[in-house]
mmCIF file of C-alpha atoms and ligand atoms in Angstrom:
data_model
loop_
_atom_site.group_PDB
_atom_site.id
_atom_site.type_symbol
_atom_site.label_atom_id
_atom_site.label_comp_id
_atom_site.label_asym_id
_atom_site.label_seq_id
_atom_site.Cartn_x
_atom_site.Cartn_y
_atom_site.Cartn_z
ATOM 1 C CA UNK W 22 -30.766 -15.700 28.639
ATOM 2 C CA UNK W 23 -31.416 -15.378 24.941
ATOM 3 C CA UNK W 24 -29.879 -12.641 23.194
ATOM 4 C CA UNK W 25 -32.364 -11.042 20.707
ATOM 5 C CA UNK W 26 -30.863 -8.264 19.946
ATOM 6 C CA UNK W 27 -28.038 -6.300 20.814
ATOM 7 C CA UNK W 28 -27.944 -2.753 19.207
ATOM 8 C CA UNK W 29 -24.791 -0.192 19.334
ATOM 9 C CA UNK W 30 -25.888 2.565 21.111
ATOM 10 C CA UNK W 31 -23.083 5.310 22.138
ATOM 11 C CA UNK W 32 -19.578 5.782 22.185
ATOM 12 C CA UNK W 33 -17.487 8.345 24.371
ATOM 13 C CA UNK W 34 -15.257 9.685 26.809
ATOM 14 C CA UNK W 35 -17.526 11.563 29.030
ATOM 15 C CA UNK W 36 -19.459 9.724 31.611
ATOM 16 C CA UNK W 37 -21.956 12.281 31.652
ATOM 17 C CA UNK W 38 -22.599 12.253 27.823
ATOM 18 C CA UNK W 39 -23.428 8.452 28.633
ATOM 19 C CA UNK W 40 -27.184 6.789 28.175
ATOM 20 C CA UNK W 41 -29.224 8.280 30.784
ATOM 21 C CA UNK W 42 -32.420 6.431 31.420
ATOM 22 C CA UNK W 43 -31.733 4.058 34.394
ATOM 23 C CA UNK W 44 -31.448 0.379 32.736
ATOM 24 C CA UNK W 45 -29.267 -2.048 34.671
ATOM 25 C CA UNK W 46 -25.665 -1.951 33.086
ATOM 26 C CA UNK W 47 -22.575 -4.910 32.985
ATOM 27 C CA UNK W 48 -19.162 -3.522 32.488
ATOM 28 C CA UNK W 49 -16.653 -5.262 30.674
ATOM 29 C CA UNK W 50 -13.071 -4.192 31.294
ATOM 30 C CA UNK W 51 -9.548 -5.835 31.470
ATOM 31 C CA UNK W 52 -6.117 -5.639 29.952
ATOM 32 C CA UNK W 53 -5.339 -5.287 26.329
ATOM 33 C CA UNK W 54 -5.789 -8.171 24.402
ATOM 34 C CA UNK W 55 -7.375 -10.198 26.951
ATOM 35 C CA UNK W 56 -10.141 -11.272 24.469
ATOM 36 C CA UNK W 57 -12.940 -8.669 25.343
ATOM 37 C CA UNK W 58 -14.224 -8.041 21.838
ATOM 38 C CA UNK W 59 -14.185 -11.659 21.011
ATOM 39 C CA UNK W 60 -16.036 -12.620 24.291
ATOM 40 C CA UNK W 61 -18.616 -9.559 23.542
ATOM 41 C CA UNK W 62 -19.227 -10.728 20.068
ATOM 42 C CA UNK W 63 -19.447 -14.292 21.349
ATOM 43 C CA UNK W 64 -21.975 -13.320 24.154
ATOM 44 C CA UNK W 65 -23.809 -11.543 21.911
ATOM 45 C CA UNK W 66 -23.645 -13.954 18.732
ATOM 46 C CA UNK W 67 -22.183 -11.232 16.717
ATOM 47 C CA UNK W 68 -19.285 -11.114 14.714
ATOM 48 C CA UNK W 69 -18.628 -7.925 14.549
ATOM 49 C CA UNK W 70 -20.338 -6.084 17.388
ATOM 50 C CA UNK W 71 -16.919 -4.941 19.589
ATOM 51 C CA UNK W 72 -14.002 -4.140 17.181
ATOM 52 C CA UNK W 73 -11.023 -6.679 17.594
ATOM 53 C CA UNK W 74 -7.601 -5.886 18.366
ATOM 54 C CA UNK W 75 -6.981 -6.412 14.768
ATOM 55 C CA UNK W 76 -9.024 -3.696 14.080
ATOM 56 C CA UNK W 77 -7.274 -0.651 12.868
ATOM 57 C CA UNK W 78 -7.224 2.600 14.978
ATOM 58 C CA UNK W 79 -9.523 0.585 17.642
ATOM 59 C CA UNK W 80 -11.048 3.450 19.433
ATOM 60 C CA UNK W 81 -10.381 3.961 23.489
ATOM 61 C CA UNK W 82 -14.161 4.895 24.502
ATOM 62 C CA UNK W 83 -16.585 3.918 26.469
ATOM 63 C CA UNK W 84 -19.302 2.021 24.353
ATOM 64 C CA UNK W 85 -22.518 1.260 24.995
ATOM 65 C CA UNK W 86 -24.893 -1.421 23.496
ATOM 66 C CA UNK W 87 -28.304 -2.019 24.540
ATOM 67 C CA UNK W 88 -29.256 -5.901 24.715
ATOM 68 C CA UNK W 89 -32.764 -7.157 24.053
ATOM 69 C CA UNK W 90 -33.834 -3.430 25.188
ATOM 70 C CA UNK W 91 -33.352 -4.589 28.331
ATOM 71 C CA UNK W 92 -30.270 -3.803 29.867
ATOM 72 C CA UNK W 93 -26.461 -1.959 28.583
ATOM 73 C CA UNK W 94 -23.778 -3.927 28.187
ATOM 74 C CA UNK W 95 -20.755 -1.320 28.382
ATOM 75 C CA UNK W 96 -17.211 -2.283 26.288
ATOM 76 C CA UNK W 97 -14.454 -0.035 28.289
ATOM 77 C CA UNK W 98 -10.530 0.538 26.893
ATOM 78 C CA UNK W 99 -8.536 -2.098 27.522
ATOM 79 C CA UNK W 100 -6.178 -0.945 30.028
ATOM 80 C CA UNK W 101 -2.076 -1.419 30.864
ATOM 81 C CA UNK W 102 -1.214 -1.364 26.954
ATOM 82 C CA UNK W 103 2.603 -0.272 26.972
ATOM 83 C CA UNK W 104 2.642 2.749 25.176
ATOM 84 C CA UNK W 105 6.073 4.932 24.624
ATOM 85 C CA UNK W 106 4.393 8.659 25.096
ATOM 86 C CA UNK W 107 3.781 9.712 28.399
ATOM 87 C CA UNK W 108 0.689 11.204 28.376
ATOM 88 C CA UNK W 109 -1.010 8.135 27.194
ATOM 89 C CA UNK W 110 1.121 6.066 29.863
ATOM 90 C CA UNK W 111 -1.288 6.289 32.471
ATOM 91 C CA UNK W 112 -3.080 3.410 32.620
ATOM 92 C CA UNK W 113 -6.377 4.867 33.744
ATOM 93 C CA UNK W 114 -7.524 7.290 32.084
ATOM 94 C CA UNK W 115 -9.870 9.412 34.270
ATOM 95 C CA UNK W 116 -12.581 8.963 32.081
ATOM 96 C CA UNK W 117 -12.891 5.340 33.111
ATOM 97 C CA UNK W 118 -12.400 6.203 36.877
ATOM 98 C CA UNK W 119 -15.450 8.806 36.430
ATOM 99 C CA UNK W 120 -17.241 5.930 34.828
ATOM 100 C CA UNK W 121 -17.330 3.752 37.932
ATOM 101 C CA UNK W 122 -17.016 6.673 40.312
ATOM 102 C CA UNK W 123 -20.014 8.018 38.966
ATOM 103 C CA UNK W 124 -22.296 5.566 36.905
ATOM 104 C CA UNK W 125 -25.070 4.321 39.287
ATOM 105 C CA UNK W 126 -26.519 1.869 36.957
ATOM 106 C CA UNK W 127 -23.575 -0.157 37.212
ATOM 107 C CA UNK W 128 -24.819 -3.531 38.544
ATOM 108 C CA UNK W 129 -21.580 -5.275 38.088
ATOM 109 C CA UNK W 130 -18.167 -4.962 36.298
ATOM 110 C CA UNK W 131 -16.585 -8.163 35.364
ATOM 111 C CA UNK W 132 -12.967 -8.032 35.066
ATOM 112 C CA UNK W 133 -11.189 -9.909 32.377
ATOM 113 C CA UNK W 134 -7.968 -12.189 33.166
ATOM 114 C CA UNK W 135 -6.213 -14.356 30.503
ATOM 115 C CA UNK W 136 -6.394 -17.602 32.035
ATOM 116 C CA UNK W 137 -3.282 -18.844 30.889
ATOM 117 C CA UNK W 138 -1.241 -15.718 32.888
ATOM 118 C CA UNK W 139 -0.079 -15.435 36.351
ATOM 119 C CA UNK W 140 -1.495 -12.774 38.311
ATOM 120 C CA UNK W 141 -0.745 -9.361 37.133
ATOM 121 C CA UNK W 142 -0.277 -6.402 39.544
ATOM 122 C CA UNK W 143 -2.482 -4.335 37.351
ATOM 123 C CA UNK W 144 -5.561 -6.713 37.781
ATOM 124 C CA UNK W 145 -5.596 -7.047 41.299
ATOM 125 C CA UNK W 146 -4.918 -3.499 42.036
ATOM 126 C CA UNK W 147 -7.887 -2.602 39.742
ATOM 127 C CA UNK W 148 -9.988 -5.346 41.617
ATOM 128 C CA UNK W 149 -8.931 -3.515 44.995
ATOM 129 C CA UNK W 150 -9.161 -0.093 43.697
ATOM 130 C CA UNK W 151 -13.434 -1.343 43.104
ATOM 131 C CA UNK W 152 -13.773 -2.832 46.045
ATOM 132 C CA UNK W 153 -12.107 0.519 48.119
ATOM 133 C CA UNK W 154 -14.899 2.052 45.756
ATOM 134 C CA UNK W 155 -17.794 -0.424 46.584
ATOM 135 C CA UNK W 156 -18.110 -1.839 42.932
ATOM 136 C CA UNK W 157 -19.230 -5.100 42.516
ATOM 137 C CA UNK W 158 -17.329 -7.357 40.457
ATOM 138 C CA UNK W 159 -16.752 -10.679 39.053
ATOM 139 C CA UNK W 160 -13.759 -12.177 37.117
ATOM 140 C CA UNK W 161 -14.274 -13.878 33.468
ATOM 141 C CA UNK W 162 -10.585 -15.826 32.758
ATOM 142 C CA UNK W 163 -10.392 -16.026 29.091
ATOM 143 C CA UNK W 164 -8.891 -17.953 26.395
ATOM 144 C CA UNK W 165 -9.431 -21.308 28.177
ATOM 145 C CA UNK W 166 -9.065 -23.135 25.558
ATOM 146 C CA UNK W 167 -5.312 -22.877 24.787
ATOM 147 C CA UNK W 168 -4.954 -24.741 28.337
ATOM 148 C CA UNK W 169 -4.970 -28.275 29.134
ATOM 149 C CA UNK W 170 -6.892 -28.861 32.140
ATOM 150 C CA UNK W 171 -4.313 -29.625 34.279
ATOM 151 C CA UNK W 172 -2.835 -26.656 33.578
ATOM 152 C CA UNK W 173 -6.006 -24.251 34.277
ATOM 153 C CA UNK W 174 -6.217 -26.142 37.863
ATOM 154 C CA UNK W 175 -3.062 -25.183 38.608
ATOM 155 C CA UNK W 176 -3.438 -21.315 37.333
ATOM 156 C CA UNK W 177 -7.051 -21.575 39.446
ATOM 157 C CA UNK W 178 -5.595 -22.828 42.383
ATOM 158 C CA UNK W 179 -2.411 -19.863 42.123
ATOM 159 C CA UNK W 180 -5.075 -16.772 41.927
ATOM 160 C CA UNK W 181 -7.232 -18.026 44.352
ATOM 161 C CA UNK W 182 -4.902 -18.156 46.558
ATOM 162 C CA UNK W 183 -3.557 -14.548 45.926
ATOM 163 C CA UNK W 184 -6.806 -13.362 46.262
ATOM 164 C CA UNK W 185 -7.367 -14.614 49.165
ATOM 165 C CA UNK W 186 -4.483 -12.514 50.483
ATOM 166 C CA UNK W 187 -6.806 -9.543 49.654
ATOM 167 C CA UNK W 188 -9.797 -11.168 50.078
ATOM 168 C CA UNK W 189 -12.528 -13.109 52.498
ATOM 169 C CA UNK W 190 -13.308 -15.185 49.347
ATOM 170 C CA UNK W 191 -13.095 -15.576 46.128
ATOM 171 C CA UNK W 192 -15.031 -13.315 44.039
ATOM 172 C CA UNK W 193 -17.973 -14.825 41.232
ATOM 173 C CA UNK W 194 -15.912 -15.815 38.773
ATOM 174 C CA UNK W 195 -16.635 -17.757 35.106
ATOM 175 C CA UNK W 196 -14.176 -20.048 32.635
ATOM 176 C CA UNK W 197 -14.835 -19.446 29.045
ATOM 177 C CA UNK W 198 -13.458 -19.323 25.608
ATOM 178 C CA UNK W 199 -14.125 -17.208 22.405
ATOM 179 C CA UNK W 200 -12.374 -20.393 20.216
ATOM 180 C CA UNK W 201 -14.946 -22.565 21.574
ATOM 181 C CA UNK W 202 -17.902 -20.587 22.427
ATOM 182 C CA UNK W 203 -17.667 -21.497 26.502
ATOM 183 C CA UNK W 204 -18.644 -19.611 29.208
ATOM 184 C CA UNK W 205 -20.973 -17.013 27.694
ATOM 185 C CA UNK W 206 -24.433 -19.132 28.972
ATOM 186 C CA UNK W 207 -23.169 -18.724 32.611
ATOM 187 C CA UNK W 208 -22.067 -14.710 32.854
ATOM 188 C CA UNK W 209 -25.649 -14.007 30.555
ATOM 189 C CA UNK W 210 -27.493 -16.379 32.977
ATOM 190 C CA UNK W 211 -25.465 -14.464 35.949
ATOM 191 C CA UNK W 212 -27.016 -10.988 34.398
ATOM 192 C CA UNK W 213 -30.446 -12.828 33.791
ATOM 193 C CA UNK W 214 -30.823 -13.480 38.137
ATOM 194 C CA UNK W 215 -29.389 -10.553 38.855
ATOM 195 C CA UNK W 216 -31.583 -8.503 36.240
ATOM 196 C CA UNK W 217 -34.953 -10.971 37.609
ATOM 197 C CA UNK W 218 -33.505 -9.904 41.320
ATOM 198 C CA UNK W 219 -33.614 -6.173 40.257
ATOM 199 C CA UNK W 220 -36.970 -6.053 39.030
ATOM 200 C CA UNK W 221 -38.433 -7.078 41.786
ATOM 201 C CA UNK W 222 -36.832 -4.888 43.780
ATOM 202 C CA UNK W 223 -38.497 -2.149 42.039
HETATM 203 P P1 GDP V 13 -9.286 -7.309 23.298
HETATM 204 O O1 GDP V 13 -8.137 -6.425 22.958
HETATM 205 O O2 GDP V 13 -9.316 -7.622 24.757
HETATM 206 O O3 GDP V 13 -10.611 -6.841 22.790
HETATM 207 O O4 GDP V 13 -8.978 -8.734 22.629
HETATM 208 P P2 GDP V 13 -9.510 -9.419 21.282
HETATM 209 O O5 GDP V 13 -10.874 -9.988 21.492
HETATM 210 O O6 GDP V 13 -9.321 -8.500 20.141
HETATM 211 O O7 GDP V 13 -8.519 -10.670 21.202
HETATM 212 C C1 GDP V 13 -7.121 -10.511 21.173
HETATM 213 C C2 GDP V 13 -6.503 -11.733 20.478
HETATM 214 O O8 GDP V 13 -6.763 -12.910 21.215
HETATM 215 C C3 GDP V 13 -7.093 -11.975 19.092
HETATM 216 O O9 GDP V 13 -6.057 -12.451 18.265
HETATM 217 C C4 GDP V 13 -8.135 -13.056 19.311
HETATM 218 O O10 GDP V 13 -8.367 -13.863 18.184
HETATM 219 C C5 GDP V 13 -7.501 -13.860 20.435
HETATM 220 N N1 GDP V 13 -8.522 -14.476 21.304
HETATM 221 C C6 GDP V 13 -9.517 -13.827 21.952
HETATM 222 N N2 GDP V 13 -10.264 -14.689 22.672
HETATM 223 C C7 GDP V 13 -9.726 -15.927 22.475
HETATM 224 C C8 GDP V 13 -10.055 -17.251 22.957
HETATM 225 O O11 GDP V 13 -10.998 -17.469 23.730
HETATM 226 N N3 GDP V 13 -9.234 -18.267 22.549
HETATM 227 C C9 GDP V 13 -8.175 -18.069 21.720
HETATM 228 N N4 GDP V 13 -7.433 -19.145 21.392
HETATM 229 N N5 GDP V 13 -7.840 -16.841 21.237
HETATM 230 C C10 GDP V 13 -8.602 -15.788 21.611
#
């Protein structure tokens, strides 16, 4: 899929206050740091698009961006960031539960894991807690590029094989890195069939 343009839409923390004409939306979700913004603005071919880590007083909302007017790609708070008060300790806020509770134009949410990491609690209890809830979802391991590829067989062949304690098999998943521009062809081909598969469903 080309990108041709990809437009800021909304930001905020109330799943009702989000875009509500019925366009197929991708969710993009993961732990802190994991390299969402970077793979956003890489997907997208735009620098500046998501706000970095780096960015001061990076807002926790859900944001919406419309690409090529054709479908919503959705940038959610990174989640698990250690934080000292304890109201902001929870690591779901309900906001983002209500999101996937409640957002029927969610096609699919693709969870990000830093490829260089074993696997974290967090990310395979939120990977249970959507498929308890009947969310699709598909895995995007990140920051490939500061592997060898020994290494990244190795860390493949150690989550597969914890999530097939969970799982029948192992979910969609896609390689790529922000460094080297990698991976984003596949997941915007991925939405592409799935979009083409929608419409003629309708
Ligand atoms: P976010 O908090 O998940 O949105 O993460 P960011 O996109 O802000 O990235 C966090 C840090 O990781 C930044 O310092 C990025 O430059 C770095 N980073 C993100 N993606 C990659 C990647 O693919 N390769 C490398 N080497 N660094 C990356």
């Amino acid at each position: 899929m080309k990108i041709n343009t990809a437009k800021f839409v909304i930001s905020n923390s109330d799943v009702d206050k989000c875009p509500q004409d019925k366009l197929p939306e991708y969710a993009f979700i993961g732990r802190s740091n994991v390299g969402k913004s970077s793979l956003i603005n890489m997907m997208t071919n735009n620098k500046k698009l998501a706000k970095t880590s780096s960015t001061p007083g990076k807002t926790q909302l859900i944001n919406h961006f419309i690409i090529n007017d054709e479908w919503y790609l959705v940038d959610l708070p990174g989640y698990g960031y250690a934080r000292t008060s304890k109201k902001t300790k929870k690591v779901f806020q309900k906001f983002i539960t209500d999101y996937f509770v409640k957002r029927s134009q969610l096609v699919c949410a693709f969870v990000l894991v830093d490829s260089r990491h074993a696997p974290q609690k967090i990310d395979l209890e939120f990977m249970e807690w959507l498929g308890t809830n009947s969310i699709p979802f598909a895995i995007i391991f990140t920051k490939t590029d500061k592997l060898k590829k020994g290494e990244w067989d190795r860390n493949f062949k150690v989550y597969s094989s914890k999530m097939m304690e969970t799982w029948a098999e192992m979910p969609e998943y896609f390689t790529t890195s922000s460094l080297h521009k990698t991976g984003a062809e596949e997941v915007l081909e991925y939405i592409d069939t799935i979009n083409e598969s929608l419409k003629t469903q309708s």
